[in-house]
PDB file of C-alpha atoms in Angstrom:
ATOM      1  CA  MET H   1      96.754  40.852 136.398  1.00  0.00           C
ATOM      2  CA  ASN H   2      98.451  42.345 139.417  1.00  0.00           C
ATOM      3  CA  THR H   3      96.124  44.768 141.102  1.00  0.00           C
ATOM      4  CA  LYS H   4      98.837  47.262 142.002  1.00  0.00           C
ATOM      5  CA  PHE H   5     100.084  47.192 138.348  1.00  0.00           C
ATOM      6  CA  THR H   6      96.497  47.770 137.114  1.00  0.00           C
ATOM      7  CA  CYS H   7      96.056  50.791 139.420  1.00  0.00           C
ATOM      8  CA  ARG H   8      99.297  52.240 138.265  1.00  0.00           C
ATOM      9  CA  LEU H   9      98.395  51.786 134.636  1.00  0.00           C
ATOM     10  CA  VAL H  10      95.003  53.459 135.158  1.00  0.00           C
ATOM     11  CA  LEU H  11      96.690  56.324 136.974  1.00  0.00           C
ATOM     12  CA  ALA H  12      99.267  56.700 134.179  1.00  0.00           C
ATOM     13  CA  VAL H  13      96.567  56.685 131.518  1.00  0.00           C
ATOM     14  CA  SER H  14      94.559  59.271 133.508  1.00  0.00           C
ATOM     15  CA  PHE H  15      97.670  61.449 133.896  1.00  0.00           C
ATOM     16  CA  PHE H  16      98.528  61.492 130.226  1.00  0.00           C
ATOM     17  CA  SER H  17      94.935  62.035 129.235  1.00  0.00           C
ATOM     18  CA  ALA H  18      94.822  65.047 131.531  1.00  0.00           C
ATOM     19  CA  LEU H  19      98.148  66.236 130.146  1.00  0.00           C
ATOM     20  CA  LEU H  20      96.885  65.991 126.557  1.00  0.00           C
ATOM     21  CA  LEU H  21      93.742  67.968 127.528  1.00  0.00           C
ATOM     22  CA  SER H  22      95.990  70.578 129.116  1.00  0.00           C
ATOM     23  CA  LEU H  23      98.188  70.819 126.086  1.00  0.00           C
ATOM     24  CA  ASN H  24      95.150  71.238 123.794  1.00  0.00           C
ATOM     25  CA  ALA H  25      93.721  73.915 126.081  1.00  0.00           C
ATOM     26  CA  ALA H  26      97.110  75.599 126.200  1.00  0.00           C
ATOM     27  CA  ALA H  27      97.328  75.610 122.435  1.00  0.00           C
ATOM     28  CA  ALA H  28      94.235  77.638 121.909  1.00  0.00           C
ATOM     29  CA  PRO H  29      93.723  80.523 124.455  1.00  0.00           C
ATOM     30  CA  ASP H  30      90.551  82.513 124.169  1.00  0.00           C
ATOM     31  CA  ALA H  31      90.672  86.013 122.763  1.00  0.00           C
ATOM     32  CA  LYS H  32      89.768  88.189 125.653  1.00  0.00           C
ATOM     33  CA  ALA H  33      90.586  91.901 125.519  1.00  0.00           C
ATOM     34  CA  GLN H  34      92.566  93.438 128.377  1.00  0.00           C
ATOM     35  CA  GLU H  35      90.730  96.662 128.942  1.00  0.00           C
ATOM     36  CA  PHE H  36      93.816  98.516 130.017  1.00  0.00           C
ATOM     37  CA  TRP H  37      95.111  98.428 126.353  1.00  0.00           C
ATOM     38  CA  MET H  38      91.910  99.386 124.563  1.00  0.00           C
ATOM     39  CA  LYS H  39      92.535 103.110 124.574  1.00  0.00           C
ATOM     40  CA  HIS H  40      94.176 104.868 121.615  1.00  0.00           C
ATOM     41  CA  ASP H  41      94.557 108.395 120.327  1.00  0.00           C
ATOM     42  CA  PRO H  42      93.202 108.751 116.751  1.00  0.00           C
ATOM     43  CA  ASN H  43      94.876 112.059 116.311  1.00  0.00           C
ATOM     44  CA  SER H  44      98.349 110.904 117.467  1.00  0.00           C
ATOM     45  CA  GLU H  45     101.250 111.427 115.117  1.00  0.00           C
ATOM     46  CA  ILE H  46     103.721 109.591 117.274  1.00  0.00           C
ATOM     47  CA  GLU H  47     105.794 107.018 115.307  1.00  0.00           C
ATOM     48  CA  VAL H  48     107.690 104.221 117.111  1.00  0.00           C
ATOM     49  CA  SER H  49     111.024 103.295 115.548  1.00  0.00           C
ATOM     50  CA  HIS H  50     111.553  99.644 114.596  1.00  0.00           C
ATOM     51  CA  GLU H  51     114.841 100.283 112.836  1.00  0.00           C
ATOM     52  CA  ALA H  52     116.822  98.169 115.126  1.00  0.00           C
ATOM     53  CA  TRP H  53     114.545  95.150 114.639  1.00  0.00           C
ATOM     54  CA  GLN H  54     114.652  95.739 110.801  1.00  0.00           C
ATOM     55  CA  ASN H  55     118.474  95.704 110.896  1.00  0.00           C
ATOM     56  CA  LEU H  56     118.440  92.365 112.764  1.00  0.00           C
ATOM     57  CA  LEU H  57     115.993  90.898 110.163  1.00  0.00           C
ATOM     58  CA  ASP H  58     118.131  92.125 107.401  1.00  0.00           C
ATOM     59  CA  THR H  59     121.172  90.497 108.926  1.00  0.00           C
ATOM     60  CA  TYR H  60     119.912  87.145 110.228  1.00  0.00           C
ATOM     61  CA  LEU H  61     116.620  86.225 108.324  1.00  0.00           C
ATOM     62  CA  ASP H  62     116.740  84.092 105.295  1.00  0.00           C
ATOM     63  CA  ALA H  63     113.606  85.090 103.432  1.00  0.00           C
ATOM     64  CA  GLY H  64     114.511  83.248 100.290  1.00  0.00           C
ATOM     65  CA  HIS H  65     114.844  79.720 101.661  1.00  0.00           C
ATOM     66  CA  THR H  66     113.933  76.989  99.125  1.00  0.00           C
ATOM     67  CA  SER H  67     111.398  75.481 101.524  1.00  0.00           C
ATOM     68  CA  GLY H  68     109.306  78.634 101.383  1.00  0.00           C
ATOM     69  CA  VAL H  69     109.793  78.945 105.139  1.00  0.00           C
ATOM     70  CA  ASN H  70     111.748  81.987 106.295  1.00  0.00           C
ATOM     71  CA  ARG H  71     114.639  80.930 108.476  1.00  0.00           C
ATOM     72  CA  PHE H  72     116.280  82.857 111.319  1.00  0.00           C
ATOM     73  CA  ASP H  73     120.011  82.203 111.899  1.00  0.00           C
ATOM     74  CA  TYR H  74     119.869  82.111 115.722  1.00  0.00           C
ATOM     75  CA  GLY H  75     123.277  80.529 115.969  1.00  0.00           C
ATOM     76  CA  ALA H  76     124.924  83.370 114.120  1.00  0.00           C
ATOM     77  CA  VAL H  77     123.580  86.218 116.229  1.00  0.00           C
ATOM     78  CA  THR H  78     126.513  88.040 117.818  1.00  0.00           C
ATOM     79  CA  LYS H  79     126.717  89.147 121.465  1.00  0.00           C
ATOM     80  CA  ALA H  80     126.629  92.703 120.204  1.00  0.00           C
ATOM     81  CA  ASP H  81     123.429  92.096 118.287  1.00  0.00           C
ATOM     82  CA  ARG H  82     121.856  90.292 121.143  1.00  0.00           C
ATOM     83  CA  ALA H  83     122.412  93.507 123.112  1.00  0.00           C
ATOM     84  CA  VAL H  84     120.838  95.493 120.194  1.00  0.00           C
ATOM     85  CA  LEU H  85     117.731  93.295 120.424  1.00  0.00           C
ATOM     86  CA  ASP H  86     117.549  93.667 124.239  1.00  0.00           C
ATOM     87  CA  LYS H  87     117.818  97.435 123.937  1.00  0.00           C
ATOM     88  CA  TYR H  88     115.145  97.495 121.216  1.00  0.00           C
ATOM     89  CA  LEU H  89     112.741  95.585 123.402  1.00  0.00           C
ATOM     90  CA  GLU H  90     113.561  97.941 126.297  1.00  0.00           C
ATOM     91  CA  SER H  91     112.684 100.908 124.048  1.00  0.00           C
ATOM     92  CA  LEU H  92     109.277  99.306 123.323  1.00  0.00           C
ATOM     93  CA  GLN H  93     108.650  98.867 127.004  1.00  0.00           C
ATOM     94  CA  ALA H  94     109.236 102.622 127.507  1.00  0.00           C
ATOM     95  CA  VAL H  95     106.455 103.443 125.045  1.00  0.00           C
ATOM     96  CA  ASP H  96     102.887 104.109 126.220  1.00  0.00           C
ATOM     97  CA  PRO H  97     101.058 102.485 123.305  1.00  0.00           C
ATOM     98  CA  ARG H  98      97.717 104.002 124.483  1.00  0.00           C
ATOM     99  CA  LEU H  99      99.068 107.313 123.265  1.00  0.00           C
ATOM    100  CA  LEU H 100      99.413 106.036 119.694  1.00  0.00           C
ATOM    101  CA  ASN H 101      96.875 105.913 116.884  1.00  0.00           C
ATOM    102  CA  LYS H 102      95.462 102.446 116.237  1.00  0.00           C
ATOM    103  CA  ASP H 103      97.474 101.740 113.114  1.00  0.00           C
ATOM    104  CA  GLU H 104     100.721 102.552 114.968  1.00  0.00           C
ATOM    105  CA  GLN H 105      99.518 100.472 117.838  1.00  0.00           C
ATOM    106  CA  LEU H 106      98.991  97.400 115.584  1.00  0.00           C
ATOM    107  CA  ALA H 107     102.566  97.693 114.193  1.00  0.00           C
ATOM    108  CA  TYR H 108     103.985  98.161 117.651  1.00  0.00           C
ATOM    109  CA  TRP H 109     102.365  95.068 119.054  1.00  0.00           C
ATOM    110  CA  ILE H 110     103.140  92.820 116.075  1.00  0.00           C
ATOM    111  CA  ASN H 111     106.830  93.793 116.016  1.00  0.00           C
ATOM    112  CA  PHE H 112     106.983  93.499 119.797  1.00  0.00           C
ATOM    113  CA  TYR H 113     105.605  89.958 119.708  1.00  0.00           C
ATOM    114  CA  ASN H 114     107.954  88.801 116.974  1.00  0.00           C
ATOM    115  CA  ALA H 115     111.090  90.386 118.407  1.00  0.00           C
ATOM    116  CA  LEU H 116     110.241  89.124 121.896  1.00  0.00           C
ATOM    117  CA  THR H 117     109.839  85.567 120.517  1.00  0.00           C
ATOM    118  CA  ALA H 118     113.234  85.816 118.908  1.00  0.00           C
ATOM    119  CA  GLN H 119     114.728  87.001 122.207  1.00  0.00           C
ATOM    120  CA  VAL H 120     113.154  84.024 124.104  1.00  0.00           C
ATOM    121  CA  VAL H 121     114.675  81.561 121.673  1.00  0.00           C
ATOM    122  CA  LEU H 122     118.040  83.199 121.666  1.00  0.00           C
ATOM    123  CA  GLU H 123     118.250  83.087 125.479  1.00  0.00           C
ATOM    124  CA  GLU H 124     117.813  79.311 125.390  1.00  0.00           C
ATOM    125  CA  TYR H 125     119.492  78.463 122.062  1.00  0.00           C
ATOM    126  CA  PRO H 126     120.366  75.834 120.926  1.00  0.00           C
ATOM    127  CA  VAL H 127     116.913  74.294 121.108  1.00  0.00           C
ATOM    128  CA  ASP H 128     115.078  72.128 118.572  1.00  0.00           C
ATOM    129  CA  SER H 129     111.663  73.632 119.296  1.00  0.00           C
ATOM    130  CA  ILE H 130     110.223  76.643 121.134  1.00  0.00           C
ATOM    131  CA  ARG H 131     107.947  74.210 122.964  1.00  0.00           C
ATOM    132  CA  SER H 132     110.960  72.857 124.808  1.00  0.00           C
ATOM    133  CA  ILE H 133     111.491  76.215 126.485  1.00  0.00           C
ATOM    134  CA  ARG H 134     109.459  75.983 129.628  1.00  0.00           C
ATOM    135  CA  PHE H 135     109.230  77.797 132.864  1.00  0.00           C
ATOM    136  CA  LEU H 136     107.596  77.027 136.245  1.00  0.00           C
ATOM    137  CA  THR H 137     104.693  79.384 135.380  1.00  0.00           C
ATOM    138  CA  SER H 138     104.582  78.241 131.729  1.00  0.00           C
ATOM    139  CA  PRO H 139     105.164  74.424 131.628  1.00  0.00           C
ATOM    140  CA  PHE H 140     103.968  73.901 128.005  1.00  0.00           C
ATOM    141  CA  GLY H 141     106.170  76.495 126.357  1.00  0.00           C
ATOM    142  CA  PRO H 142     107.257  80.112 127.023  1.00  0.00           C
ATOM    143  CA  TRP H 143     103.984  81.804 126.121  1.00  0.00           C
ATOM    144  CA  ASP H 144     102.391  82.297 129.528  1.00  0.00           C
ATOM    145  CA  LYS H 145     105.501  83.613 131.298  1.00  0.00           C
ATOM    146  CA  ASN H 146     105.550  87.360 132.080  1.00  0.00           C
ATOM    147  CA  LEU H 147     108.475  88.618 130.060  1.00  0.00           C
ATOM    148  CA  VAL H 148     108.129  92.389 129.830  1.00  0.00           C
ATOM    149  CA  VAL H 149     106.470  95.339 131.660  1.00  0.00           C
ATOM    150  CA  VAL H 150     104.749  98.148 129.827  1.00  0.00           C
ATOM    151  CA  GLN H 151     103.291 101.012 131.737  1.00  0.00           C
ATOM    152  CA  GLY H 152     103.448  98.946 134.919  1.00  0.00           C
ATOM    153  CA  GLU H 153     101.600  96.001 133.344  1.00  0.00           C
ATOM    154  CA  LYS H 154     103.318  92.627 133.218  1.00  0.00           C
ATOM    155  CA  LEU H 155     102.877  90.985 129.818  1.00  0.00           C
ATOM    156  CA  SER H 156     103.460  87.517 128.407  1.00  0.00           C
ATOM    157  CA  LEU H 157     103.527  86.532 124.693  1.00  0.00           C
ATOM    158  CA  ASN H 158      99.958  85.158 125.205  1.00  0.00           C
ATOM    159  CA  ASP H 159      98.853  88.481 126.704  1.00  0.00           C
ATOM    160  CA  ILE H 160     100.044  90.371 123.590  1.00  0.00           C
ATOM    161  CA  GLU H 161      98.487  87.953 121.092  1.00  0.00           C
ATOM    162  CA  HIS H 162      95.269  86.864 122.871  1.00  0.00           C
ATOM    163  CA  GLY H 163      94.643  89.767 125.203  1.00  0.00           C
ATOM    164  CA  ILE H 164      95.518  92.601 122.866  1.00  0.00           C
ATOM    165  CA  LEU H 165      96.010  91.806 119.179  1.00  0.00           C
ATOM    166  CA  ARG H 166      93.174  89.284 118.516  1.00  0.00           C
ATOM    167  CA  PRO H 167      90.429  90.723 120.571  1.00  0.00           C
ATOM    168  CA  ILE H 168      91.060  94.428 119.906  1.00  0.00           C
ATOM    169  CA  TRP H 169      91.598  94.251 116.131  1.00  0.00           C
ATOM    170  CA  LYS H 170      89.486  91.160 115.410  1.00  0.00           C
ATOM    171  CA  ASP H 171      91.411  90.592 112.189  1.00  0.00           C
ATOM    172  CA  PRO H 172      92.125  86.894 111.421  1.00  0.00           C
ATOM    173  CA  ARG H 173      95.158  87.981 109.388  1.00  0.00           C
ATOM    174  CA  ILE H 174      96.943  88.677 112.595  1.00  0.00           C
ATOM    175  CA  HIS H 175      97.594  84.947 112.822  1.00  0.00           C
ATOM    176  CA  PHE H 176      99.704  85.233 109.718  1.00  0.00           C
ATOM    177  CA  ALA H 177     101.630  88.269 111.009  1.00  0.00           C
ATOM    178  CA  VAL H 178     102.773  86.984 114.457  1.00  0.00           C
ATOM    179  CA  ASN H 179     105.506  84.328 114.378  1.00  0.00           C
ATOM    180  CA  CYS H 180     106.109  81.563 116.934  1.00  0.00           C
ATOM    181  CA  ALA H 181     109.552  80.562 115.694  1.00  0.00           C
ATOM    182  CA  SER H 182     108.321  77.298 114.191  1.00  0.00           C
ATOM    183  CA  ILE H 183     108.371  75.714 110.745  1.00  0.00           C
ATOM    184  CA  GLY H 184     104.632  75.251 110.783  1.00  0.00           C
ATOM    185  CA  CYS H 185     104.038  78.894 111.665  1.00  0.00           C
ATOM    186  CA  PRO H 186     103.386  81.675 109.091  1.00  0.00           C
ATOM    187  CA  ASN H 187     106.688  83.282 108.118  1.00  0.00           C
ATOM    188  CA  LEU H 188     108.521  85.810 110.218  1.00  0.00           C
ATOM    189  CA  ASP H 189     108.261  88.707 107.821  1.00  0.00           C
ATOM    190  CA  GLU H 190     111.441  90.211 106.390  1.00  0.00           C
ATOM    191  CA  GLU H 191     109.961  93.690 106.733  1.00  0.00           C
ATOM    192  CA  VAL H 192     108.982  95.324 109.994  1.00  0.00           C
ATOM    193  CA  PHE H 193     105.337  96.337 110.400  1.00  0.00           C
ATOM    194  CA  THR H 194     104.504 100.035 110.345  1.00  0.00           C
ATOM    195  CA  ALA H 195     101.309 102.104 110.507  1.00  0.00           C
ATOM    196  CA  ALA H 196     101.563 102.533 106.755  1.00  0.00           C
ATOM    197  CA  ASN H 197     102.301  98.923 105.617  1.00  0.00           C
ATOM    198  CA  SER H 198     100.533  96.632 108.115  1.00  0.00           C
ATOM    199  CA  ASP H 199      97.443  95.970 106.096  1.00  0.00           C
ATOM    200  CA  GLU H 200      99.519  95.195 103.001  1.00  0.00           C
ATOM    201  CA  LEU H 201     101.929  92.917 104.898  1.00  0.00           C
ATOM    202  CA  MET H 202      99.108  91.027 106.589  1.00  0.00           C
ATOM    203  CA  GLU H 203      97.335  90.497 103.261  1.00  0.00           C
ATOM    204  CA  ALA H 204     100.492  89.223 101.673  1.00  0.00           C
ATOM    205  CA  ALA H 205     101.246  87.002 104.726  1.00  0.00           C
ATOM    206  CA  ALA H 206      97.848  85.420 104.398  1.00  0.00           C
ATOM    207  CA  MET H 207      98.369  84.749 100.689  1.00  0.00           C
ATOM    208  CA  SER H 208     101.817  83.291 101.296  1.00  0.00           C
ATOM    209  CA  PHE H 209     100.730  80.973 104.101  1.00  0.00           C
ATOM    210  CA  ILE H 210      97.534  79.744 102.583  1.00  0.00           C
ATOM    211  CA  ASN H 211      99.332  78.969  99.311  1.00  0.00           C
ATOM    212  CA  HIS H 212     102.057  76.934 101.025  1.00  0.00           C
ATOM    213  CA  THR H 213     101.461  73.299 101.827  1.00  0.00           C
ATOM    214  CA  ARG H 214     102.043  73.832 105.564  1.00  0.00           C
ATOM    215  CA  GLY H 215      99.036  76.131 105.524  1.00  0.00           C
ATOM    216  CA  VAL H 216      96.648  74.522 103.062  1.00  0.00           C
ATOM    217  CA  ASP H 217      97.066  71.280 101.019  1.00  0.00           C
ATOM    218  CA  VAL H 218      94.569  69.282  99.082  1.00  0.00           C
ATOM    219  CA  SER H 219      94.987  65.500  98.792  1.00  0.00           C
ATOM    220  CA  GLY H 220      92.108  63.997  96.795  1.00  0.00           C
ATOM    221  CA  GLU H 221      88.994  64.812  98.816  1.00  0.00           C
ATOM    222  CA  THR H 222      90.960  65.557 101.970  1.00  0.00           C
ATOM    223  CA  LEU H 223      91.811  69.111 102.907  1.00  0.00           C
ATOM    224  CA  ILE H 224      94.898  69.273 105.084  1.00  0.00           C
ATOM    225  CA  LEU H 225      95.066  72.484 107.040  1.00  0.00           C
ATOM    226  CA  SER H 226      97.407  74.157 109.412  1.00  0.00           C
ATOM    227  CA  SER H 227      96.326  73.547 113.002  1.00  0.00           C
ATOM    228  CA  ILE H 228      95.943  77.308 113.268  1.00  0.00           C
ATOM    229  CA  PHE H 229      92.583  76.858 111.531  1.00  0.00           C
ATOM    230  CA  ASP H 230      91.625  74.331 114.181  1.00  0.00           C
ATOM    231  CA  TRP H 231      92.942  76.083 117.314  1.00  0.00           C
ATOM    232  CA  TYR H 232      91.541  79.420 116.310  1.00  0.00           C
ATOM    233  CA  GLY H 233      88.802  78.377 113.959  1.00  0.00           C
ATOM    234  CA  GLY H 234      86.318  80.822 115.464  1.00  0.00           C
ATOM    235  CA  ASP H 235      88.493  83.695 114.272  1.00  0.00           C
ATOM    236  CA  PHE H 236      87.975  82.502 110.621  1.00  0.00           C
ATOM    237  CA  GLY H 237      84.318  81.435 110.723  1.00  0.00           C
ATOM    238  CA  GLU H 238      81.551  79.841 112.730  1.00  0.00           C
ATOM    239  CA  ASN H 239      81.927  76.465 111.133  1.00  0.00           C
ATOM    240  CA  GLU H 240      84.217  74.558 108.737  1.00  0.00           C
ATOM    241  CA  GLN H 241      82.314  75.705 105.714  1.00  0.00           C
ATOM    242  CA  GLU H 242      82.968  79.378 106.662  1.00  0.00           C
ATOM    243  CA  ILE H 243      86.635  78.663 107.367  1.00  0.00           C
ATOM    244  CA  VAL H 244      87.060  77.048 103.962  1.00  0.00           C
ATOM    245  CA  ALA H 245      85.234  80.086 102.434  1.00  0.00           C
ATOM    246  CA  TYR H 246      87.732  82.328 104.199  1.00  0.00           C
ATOM    247  CA  ILE H 247      90.671  80.256 102.888  1.00  0.00           C
ATOM    248  CA  ALA H 248      89.181  80.459  99.316  1.00  0.00           C
ATOM    249  CA  ARG H 249      89.601  84.261  99.393  1.00  0.00           C
ATOM    250  CA  PHE H 250      93.393  83.814  99.283  1.00  0.00           C
ATOM    251  CA  TYR H 251      93.768  80.397  97.591  1.00  0.00           C
ATOM    252  CA  ASP H 252      95.585  80.441  94.256  1.00  0.00           C
ATOM    253  CA  GLY H 253      94.920  76.795  93.413  1.00  0.00           C
ATOM    254  CA  ASN H 254      91.855  75.258  91.755  1.00  0.00           C
ATOM    255  CA  ARG H 255      89.045  76.450  93.992  1.00  0.00           C
ATOM    256  CA  GLN H 256      86.885  73.590  92.764  1.00  0.00           C
ATOM    257  CA  ASP H 257      89.208  71.284  94.733  1.00  0.00           C
ATOM    258  CA  LEU H 258      88.062  73.059  97.883  1.00  0.00           C
ATOM    259  CA  GLU H 259      84.459  72.406  96.969  1.00  0.00           C
ATOM    260  CA  LYS H 260      85.025  68.597  96.561  1.00  0.00           C
ATOM    261  CA  ILE H 261      86.518  67.943 100.010  1.00  0.00           C
ATOM    262  CA  SER H 262      84.823  65.398 102.221  1.00  0.00           C
ATOM    263  CA  LYS H 263      87.268  65.456 105.115  1.00  0.00           C
ATOM    264  CA  ILE H 264      89.540  67.950 106.905  1.00  0.00           C
ATOM    265  CA  GLU H 265      92.682  67.018 108.703  1.00  0.00           C
ATOM    266  CA  TYR H 266      95.109  69.324 110.608  1.00  0.00           C
ATOM    267  CA  GLN H 267      98.916  69.439 110.828  1.00  0.00           C
ATOM    268  CA  TYR H 268     101.625  71.565 112.399  1.00  0.00           C
ATOM    269  CA  ASP H 269     105.418  71.315 112.568  1.00  0.00           C
ATOM    270  CA  TRP H 270     106.845  72.622 115.857  1.00  0.00           C
ATOM    271  CA  ASP H 271     110.485  72.332 114.693  1.00  0.00           C
ATOM    272  CA  LEU H 272     112.445  75.555 115.134  1.00  0.00           C
ATOM    273  CA  ASN H 273     112.549  77.850 112.134  1.00  0.00           C
ATOM    274  CA  LYS H 274     116.394  77.948 112.394  1.00  0.00           C
ATOM    275  CA  ALA H 275     118.837  78.259 109.466  1.00  0.00           C
ATOM    276  CA  ASP H 276     120.018  74.973 107.873  1.00  0.00           C
TER     277      ASP H 276
END
């Protein structure tokens, strides 16, 4: 075999191996709290309005799709409603969330994440997958790019999810509340999160996702799980047995099927959650 060709082949294999490792690492950021955002005011009665985001969901989200996956009609969003979304996100950036009570904070950050994700997709639409939206500082998707500024702090989608929501609340159900605009992701909820309903909505979101085949599916002795349970397994348990026990809390199927599994596989569909 030609020596130069062999060297090029080895280099190519090494490159793609490194790329795959980078993709895997990018898919599962550690939860590390950003100390700046840990403050809250337990006595605060400030309420942040999410009415604009609710109106957009009412207009463009199909929460009754036959697939069981909520679909957002990105292609139908008018220029005027794009401006409404932009203004809503500007209003969130003007808030100091540290002055809110913790329940209000949780709703603020979840709605912020979901609305910001929709804005990212709309700015690049049409696209087939959010992963195809890349920036120089975020080559594997849009999640690492600084998109907003709150109280002088630049924030990316990953900052909100992995630097604020996951490490501060330490609630695995957050994974079912934030939406990454993909078919394989838990649904974009048709109702905005508030201090009063966040616990109820997260509980319902966990039930919905775990009882849909993209979340949990049993095929004989094989348990097919969403890759969320692989990427962020530590949020659900210290080992696969504990992760399955967590799933069983919400599983409506025959729980004996979960006890008979001998193998676990993972799946995820990155296609955009767009309207048909």
